[in-house]
Amino acid sequence: MKLCQVLGIVALGVASFVIGILIGRFAITPDLPGWLKSMSSDGEPKYRSELQKEIQADKIEQNLRYFSSKPHIAGSTQDEDVLASHIYQTWQSSLHGAKIYNYTVLLSYPNSTDPNYVAIVSSDGVESDVSEKVEKILSADQNDPTVVNPFNAYSPAGVIVGNPVYVNYGAVEDFHYLTRNLSMNLTGTVAIARYGKIFRGDKVKNGQTFGCAGMILYSDPADYVAGDLDRVFPDDWWLPGTGAQRGTVLNTDGDPLTPFYPATKSAFFLDEKDINLPLIPVTPIGYNDAEKYLSKMAGNEAPGSWKGKLNLIYRVGPGFAPPLEERKLKLYVKSYNVKRTIRNVIGIIEGQYEADRYVVLGNHRDAWVFGAIDPSSGTATMMELSRAMSRMLERGWRPRRSILFCSWGAEEYGLIGSTEWIEEMGKVLGPRTVAYLNVDLSLAGNSTLRALATPILHKLLFEAAKKVENPNPEEVKAGRKTVFDTWVANMPSSNNPSIPRVGDLGSGSDYSAFLQILGISAADVRYTYDQKYALSSYPMYHSVYETMDLVSRLMDRGFKYHQAVARLWGEMALRLSDDVILSLDCVQYAVTMLRIISDVEEAYGPLLHSKSITPDSVKEAAKEFEAAAQALHRRAENVNKVNPLEVRKINDQLMLLERAFVDPLGVAGNLLYRHVIYAPNQHNIYAASSFPGLAAALFDIENDPDQETRWLQVQKELSILAYTITSAANTMRDHRTIGEEGVQQ
Amino acid sequence: MKLCQVLGIVALGVASFVIGILIGRFAITPDLPGWLKSMSSDGEPKYRSELQKEIQADKIEQNLRYFSSKPHIAGSTQDEDVLASHIYQTWQSSLHGAKIYNYTVLLSYPNSTDPNYVAIVSSDGVESDVSEKVEKILSADQNDPTVVNPFNAYSPAGVIVGNPVYVNYGAVEDFHYLTRNLSMNLTGTVAIARYGKIFRGDKVKNGQTFGCAGMILYSDPADYVAGDLDRVFPDDWWLPGTGAQRGTVLNTDGDPLTPFYPATKSAFFLDEKDINLPLIPVTPIGYNDAEKYLSKMAGNEAPGSWKGKLNLIYRVGPGFAPPLEERKLKLYVKSYNVKRTIRNVIGIIEGQYEADRYVVLGNHRDAWVFGAIDPSSGTATMMELSRAMSRMLERGWRPRRSILFCSWGAEEYGLIGSTEWIEEMGKVLGPRTVAYLNVDLSLAGNSTLRALATPILHKLLFEAAKKVENPNPEEVKAGRKTVFDTWVANMPSSNNPSIPRVGDLGSGSDYSAFLQILGISAADVRYTYDQKYALSSYPMYHSVYETMDLVSRLMDRGFKYHQAVARLWGEMALRLSDDVILSLDCVQYAVTMLRIISDVEEAYGPLLHSKSITPDSVKEAAKEFEAAAQALHRRAENVNKVNPLEVRKINDQLMLLERAFVDPLGVAGNLLYRHVIYAPNQHNIYAASSFPGLAAALFDIENDPDQETRWLQVQKELSILAYTITSAANTMRDHRTIGEEGVQQ
């Protein structure tokens, strides 16, 4: 070869090489960096199905056996030391970290040597028909020296003697019936109220308001025994006549001595005399005891709806019927309040890309006694879910966002642990929390799923429930393969039977401070009993009979229902932590608000009209909200997922929408409840009111002597609603509209 | 060539080509996508220097001539229609968009045909020494039929006759001197108070509290004339004796009829009788008139510190001295309150990468009369800054974050426009606003810069001031080349003379709702007069003499000082909008808080000690805060800037820190002021108190008959401080610590 040939060949080779490099470098669109690709992709679906497989029923059973083995009331060594430490150590070693938060708070206990009781007493002080001071032991696993006898937390101590009055459920309407229809003067009486329908603290508040000197709370079989009265526990899961429902009668949330601030080391503690504690003694009894008193009462026969299932004529009193007309009812309460340290345990799985976004899962740990249902069925589930996630971490999974597990202390006393934590950590949690998913207890029954949630989480709930295998083989056989199928069959929404009914969040559990103080979207799920029973709660609620034996023998043999709840909870958590775009549905909020408005129009339209008031401004705001929600979801669908800041912008709008419903001034001036669309009903904090400020303004308005003030209040509440909904709509708009006129989306 | 040779050559070429492609594609680290590189880089510094060059003094002068050409009081056609529309159209055409926000609010005006006045009156009603009903016209440009005569907004109408009492500045201490030291009964008297030291609304509130029936406010030359009384306006810029200071005496912020909610279409308006308006008539007069009354007064000679610069013996009264001992002082006020529509104009420059982060710049538009200083010197500057930025947009600049320009309505009446907007848009602004930079007026004088700011903005203020050329050629000759140099020379910090003193934010201007309701970091800057004059404000404050002539002839010939303010404002805005990591300095917050604590210890240490109280928990919290702040800044320095979500995480912590100081319950129960570290002083809302809750609890504590309650309040306030500072520290920690024990940073 000639030199020029050689040079030519070399030149060709070099040129090819260089051209190749240039093409390789520039002409081929470079792949995005791996981290950016991963950051812009949803979590792999395989992890969700792996999580479902990993969750094991027998491990939940083991957990429940452990957690319900001994009484673990708030403030006890068992709850604050043994169980809290167990959870802490478990999470510390299996998750990315764990931390204990301590609070010193006011609790309440019965006197262990001088128990509370009720009796009939003669004018010379002789007592008869004395109530049981302890609940009768019906199976071996109820026998424990640390069982705390039936009492109502925060009842003042005191001995009250007075005429008995039967006040039905103790609702405002019930008291109105006695005072208005029967013109009864309740001053100094001892009210006998049956449990159910409304929160017991509201019953006591009402009794106090209407002048009663004391109150006895009992569980009527009408509300706690759907089956045959002869076949109760231990034969079936119905409440026996010896069971009494413990429970707090505090009407505030969180430590009563440090309202709105955390009960930490540097806290300022109010004096007990300066706070809003119940003023009248109150104690719970079982229906065997209640029968003794109710059967002897004088007065009118109670209205039909007041009648329970005891074999007697329900009479309203006041007083006992002859020959006992001189006798009185005596209420003996020796409970006391004391400061104790309670604990929350928080475990964290750190998110890979958005570690400063939190999906928070929580359950309380404290129980009135053994708590095998409330709350330990939830605790057992949460511990299994955290274990399953820790296994997945070992296998390489990392959520996009952080997941927090929370074990709350002293929920039973008034949501104390969760409220104190929100007070302490609110400034951290408020801007960062995606949602709070609560499981107070995993199962109140084994018939169907039941969920409470703000509308923004409904869609996710449905999607998740469709992914969870039906734990009931009979249902599967009938073609209802998933939890969703049974749910929608049992509880169809009244507006749309193709979706299940989701309840509104009252203040019954630890979601309250998340939603009501910070405006964090929240849900609460459990399996529950057949709604046809019309029970006030599951029968054994807060009695000594809530044990492992009850759950494992009569409610969830094999723990498949627990497992289903764990799976549902995990599915929701993974969707919220791993999806690039948050699965929050703003349109459902609009739909729900428009429905509430039409309910208001239906119920109050003519009355409002007679005062020349309309909810039109609220409706207009809701329609604007709907348009903004639809536009936001369109933007979410079309967002360039590769741009992390564009994704974050949309996600922040989705995440923060619920915050916009919080009014820092509180609903109708009540700073405990600040969510303008849903807050606990003024007369029953267990239940939620829609448009609670308006509902409070309209409640019993026709009987208010100061009509002018009340109607001004109605107008003010309508104005606050219109403002708040418009304000929430603004948060969903494109940022540009803040400075741009008339942009339609 | 043989075939095999040819094949060999081809193979070589192909191989080289392929290897080249492979090397080009994989072995050379691919560049990040261009947008990601740009997203992770600070804005180009050239834009900042271009902005400085673009800002032109003569354009500011033209702007001021336009804005101050006619009176433009809130609610007038000139302010709400002519000027607001001008601004709207300017921004609409030059920025990315503009929007007008309307509110219908309660304003107050004097009766134009029945003016307010003061007189001495005999027992048979004969008036003498009647005060001037209008301010004397001293130059042609003050002549306009729409000038509103001197009045105090929201004074009730009324005619008051009573004994005059001189109450100095009308501070609580002044009233205490009269009532405690002199045992004077002030009931029914007409107080004569001099302007200065404290907000005039607080003077009226105090007068009302101590029983006065009316109040006259006058400007003593001691507070408004530092030069010779013979050489006042139009010869020099000092206040002439014919000038009177208008101003609101409302003690709340925002529309008084719609507290905490925006006065929009659907608002609920309170009735005037149900709101907290001033109860005693009040009117302002000039010192020529004041001299007539003060010179005739009876009673003790006033203490030295009470004496003004009028040529008379200052006596406290009560009443006039012989031969006028039977005469009374008469106050005649015919002002009225009325609902009017006011307007905010908002203009937006949309950020390129973080459009949902806002750097907000604002100035009010409404003036008492011509407002050439207050506020139009600020408006002229803002319009030039927005014009300069719009030019840069044309040249290709786009800020990383959005920039909002705000022209507020009805600031003079009680920060009404800005407060209503915060009420309306708070849910949008709270999570997204980086900082609020206010210029109420550009210059109160031409001596030095003066700034008020929360500590987090101090460092940025200093850095920006170092970038702005000194507008004073004399100063430049003396080696002080930048605005910073003159500033630090004139106002060195008492703790560190190498930096200037930055004042705390009271409630004097539109930053108030940003900081106090939402917790948005804020600053207010202006050029001001030599502090050695010890004036209460610039001399012509709120008088008819605040005209273009005053500013252009006596205060800023050539508008170089205006230009310097515009440049400083722009430099700060560009740093906040374009830096990848926000230029917010959390450590300075710690330093400042620790200094406040040591001030508290110095001032109250022994007294606290005598009650076994210490601020140790607060100090401990501040030290924790300091460590967390340092750790956050270390993380900010080391963050991987290429990862947009890591950057956003740090920035959100920086941006939201100030939010953590807001207590939704308000400081000492006052919902208008919620910033726990800085809120307006309880007795002077112009000034800021550090630790305002504690300051209020300790104020005059030794004279409180209920010592126990007051000391409990002190303890409670210390506890709130410790809690709030700890809570703020938590927001700066690594997210992991929420669930991880004992992580040291």
GROMACS .gro file of N, CA, C and O in nm, chain A residues 328-365:
model
  152
  328LYS      N    1  -8.461   0.759   9.755
  328LYS     CA    2  -8.388   0.835   9.656
  328LYS      C    3  -8.283   0.745   9.589
  328LYS      O    4  -8.252   0.636   9.638
  329LEU      N    5  -8.230   0.796   9.484
  329LEU     CA    6  -8.120   0.726   9.420
  329LEU      C    7  -7.991   0.790   9.469
  329LEU      O    8  -7.979   0.912   9.479
  330LYS      N    9  -7.897   0.702   9.503
  330LYS     CA   10  -7.769   0.753   9.555
  330LYS      C   11  -7.658   0.716   9.458
  330LYS      O   12  -7.652   0.603   9.408
  331LEU      N   13  -7.571   0.812   9.437
  331LEU     CA   14  -7.458   0.794   9.345
  331LEU      C   15  -7.333   0.824   9.425
  331LEU      O   16  -7.320   0.930   9.486
  332TYR      N   17  -7.243   0.723   9.428
  332TYR     CA   18  -7.124   0.734   9.514
  332TYR      C   19  -7.001   0.726   9.425
  332TYR      O   20  -6.974   0.623   9.363
  333VAL      N   21  -6.929   0.838   9.411
  333VAL     CA   22  -6.814   0.843   9.321
  333VAL      C   23  -6.690   0.890   9.396
  333VAL      O   24  -6.691   0.997   9.458
  334LYS      N   25  -6.587   0.809   9.392
  334LYS     CA   26  -6.463   0.845   9.461
  334LYS      C   27  -6.345   0.852   9.365
  334LYS      O   28  -6.229   0.833   9.404
  335SER      N   29  -6.372   0.874   9.239
  335SER     CA   30  -6.263   0.886   9.142
  335SER      C   31  -6.179   1.009   9.174
  335SER      O   32  -6.224   1.099   9.243
  336TYR      N   33  -6.059   1.010   9.121
  336TYR     CA   34  -5.971   1.126   9.145
  336TYR      C   35  -5.891   1.156   9.017
  336TYR      O   36  -5.868   1.067   8.935
  337ASN      N   37  -5.850   1.280   9.003
  337ASN     CA   38  -5.765   1.321   8.891
  337ASN      C   39  -5.621   1.330   8.936
  337ASN      O   40  -5.593   1.370   9.049
  338VAL      N   41  -5.531   1.294   8.847
  338VAL     CA   42  -5.389   1.296   8.883
  338VAL      C   43  -5.305   1.316   8.757
  338VAL      O   44  -5.342   1.271   8.650
  339LYS      N   45  -5.191   1.385   8.772
  339LYS     CA   46  -5.100   1.403   8.658
  339LYS      C   47  -5.013   1.280   8.639
  339LYS      O   48  -4.954   1.231   8.736
  340ARG      N   49  -5.005   1.232   8.519
  340ARG     CA   50  -4.921   1.116   8.487
  340ARG      C   51  -4.849   1.140   8.354
  340ARG      O   52  -4.896   1.219   8.272
  341THR      N   53  -4.743   1.066   8.334
  341THR     CA   54  -4.673   1.076   8.206
  341THR      C   55  -4.729   0.975   8.107
  341THR      O   56  -4.744   0.857   8.139
  342ILE      N   57  -4.762   1.024   7.990
  342ILE     CA   58  -4.809   0.936   7.883
  342ILE      C   59  -4.712   0.946   7.766
  342ILE      O   60  -4.634   1.040   7.758
  343ARG      N   61  -4.719   0.849   7.676
  343ARG     CA   62  -4.619   0.842   7.571
  343ARG      C   63  -4.678   0.815   7.434
  343ARG      O   64  -4.768   0.731   7.419
  344ASN      N   65  -4.623   0.884   7.335
  344ASN     CA   66  -4.644   0.847   7.196
  344ASN      C   67  -4.515   0.786   7.145
  344ASN      O   68  -4.407   0.832   7.179
  345VAL      N   69  -4.528   0.685   7.061
  345VAL     CA   70  -4.409   0.631   6.994
  345VAL      C   71  -4.426   0.657   6.845
  345VAL      O   72  -4.532   0.628   6.788
  346ILE      N   73  -4.323   0.715   6.785
  346ILE     CA   74  -4.328   0.746   6.642
  346ILE      C   75  -4.215   0.671   6.571
  346ILE      O   76  -4.100   0.677   6.615
  347GLY      N   77  -4.248   0.598   6.467
  347GLY     CA   78  -4.146   0.530   6.387
  347GLY      C   79  -4.145   0.589   6.246
  347GLY      O   80  -4.250   0.628   6.195
  348ILE      N   81  -4.029   0.592   6.184
  348ILE     CA   82  -4.021   0.656   6.052
  348ILE      C   83  -3.954   0.566   5.948
  348ILE      O   84  -3.856   0.497   5.976
  349ILE      N   85  -4.013   0.564   5.829
  349ILE     CA   86  -3.947   0.513   5.710
  349ILE      C   87  -3.919   0.636   5.625
  349ILE      O   88  -4.012   0.709   5.588
  350GLU      N   89  -3.793   0.660   5.600
  350GLU     CA   90  -3.754   0.784   5.534
  350GLU      C   91  -3.776   0.773   5.382
  350GLU      O   92  -3.726   0.679   5.318
  351GLY      N   93  -3.844   0.871   5.327
  351GLY     CA   94  -3.868   0.871   5.183
  351GLY      C   95  -3.741   0.894   5.104
  351GLY      O   96  -3.649   0.961   5.151
  352GLN      N   97  -3.740   0.838   4.984
  352GLN     CA   98  -3.618   0.849   4.903
  352GLN      C   99  -3.606   0.985   4.836
  352GLN      O  100  -3.498   1.043   4.832
  353TYR      N  101  -3.715   1.035   4.783
  353TYR     CA  102  -3.706   1.161   4.707
  353TYR      C  103  -3.775   1.278   4.777
  353TYR      O  104  -3.736   1.391   4.757
  354GLU      N  105  -3.879   1.249   4.850
  354GLU     CA  106  -3.950   1.357   4.918
  354GLU      C  107  -3.961   1.321   5.066
  354GLU      O  108  -4.069   1.300   5.119
  355ALA      N  109  -3.844   1.316   5.128
  355ALA     CA  110  -3.841   1.277   5.269
  355ALA      C  111  -3.919   1.375   5.355
  355ALA      O  112  -3.965   1.341   5.463
  356ASP      N  113  -3.937   1.497   5.307
  356ASP     CA  114  -4.011   1.597   5.384
  356ASP      C  115  -4.160   1.598   5.349
  356ASP      O  116  -4.229   1.698   5.370
  357ARG      N  117  -4.208   1.490   5.299
  357ARG     CA  118  -4.353   1.471   5.285
  357ARG      C  119  -4.388   1.346   5.363
  357ARG      O  120  -4.323   1.242   5.345
  358TYR      N  121  -4.490   1.358   5.450
  358TYR     CA  122  -4.520   1.248   5.542
  358TYR      C  123  -4.657   1.187   5.516
  358TYR      O  124  -4.757   1.257   5.512
  359VAL      N  125  -4.658   1.057   5.504
  359VAL     CA  126  -4.783   0.981   5.508
  359VAL      C  127  -4.789   0.923   5.649
  359VAL      O  128  -4.701   0.845   5.687
  360VAL      N  129  -4.889   0.963   5.726
  360VAL     CA  130  -4.889   0.931   5.869
  360VAL      C  131  -4.997   0.826   5.899
  360VAL      O  132  -5.113   0.843   5.863
  361LEU      N  133  -4.954   0.717   5.964
  361LEU     CA  134  -5.047   0.612   6.003
  361LEU      C  135  -5.049   0.605   6.156
  361LEU      O  136  -4.944   0.610   6.219
  362GLY      N  137  -5.168   0.593   6.213
  362GLY     CA  138  -5.171   0.595   6.359
  362GLY      C  139  -5.282   0.511   6.419
  362GLY      O  140  -5.384   0.482   6.355
  363ASN      N  141  -5.256   0.475   6.545
  363ASN     CA  142  -5.350   0.394   6.624
  363ASN      C  143  -5.316   0.422   6.769
  363ASN      O  144  -5.200   0.443   6.803
  364HIS      N  145  -5.418   0.424   6.856
  364HIS     CA  146  -5.380   0.446   6.996
  364HIS      C  147  -5.347   0.315   7.064
  364HIS      O  148  -5.379   0.208   7.014
  365ARG      N  149  -5.277   0.327   7.173
  365ARG     CA  150  -5.225   0.208   7.240
  365ARG      C  151  -5.299   0.181   7.371
  365ARG      O  152  -5.318   0.067   7.411
   0.00000   0.00000   0.00000
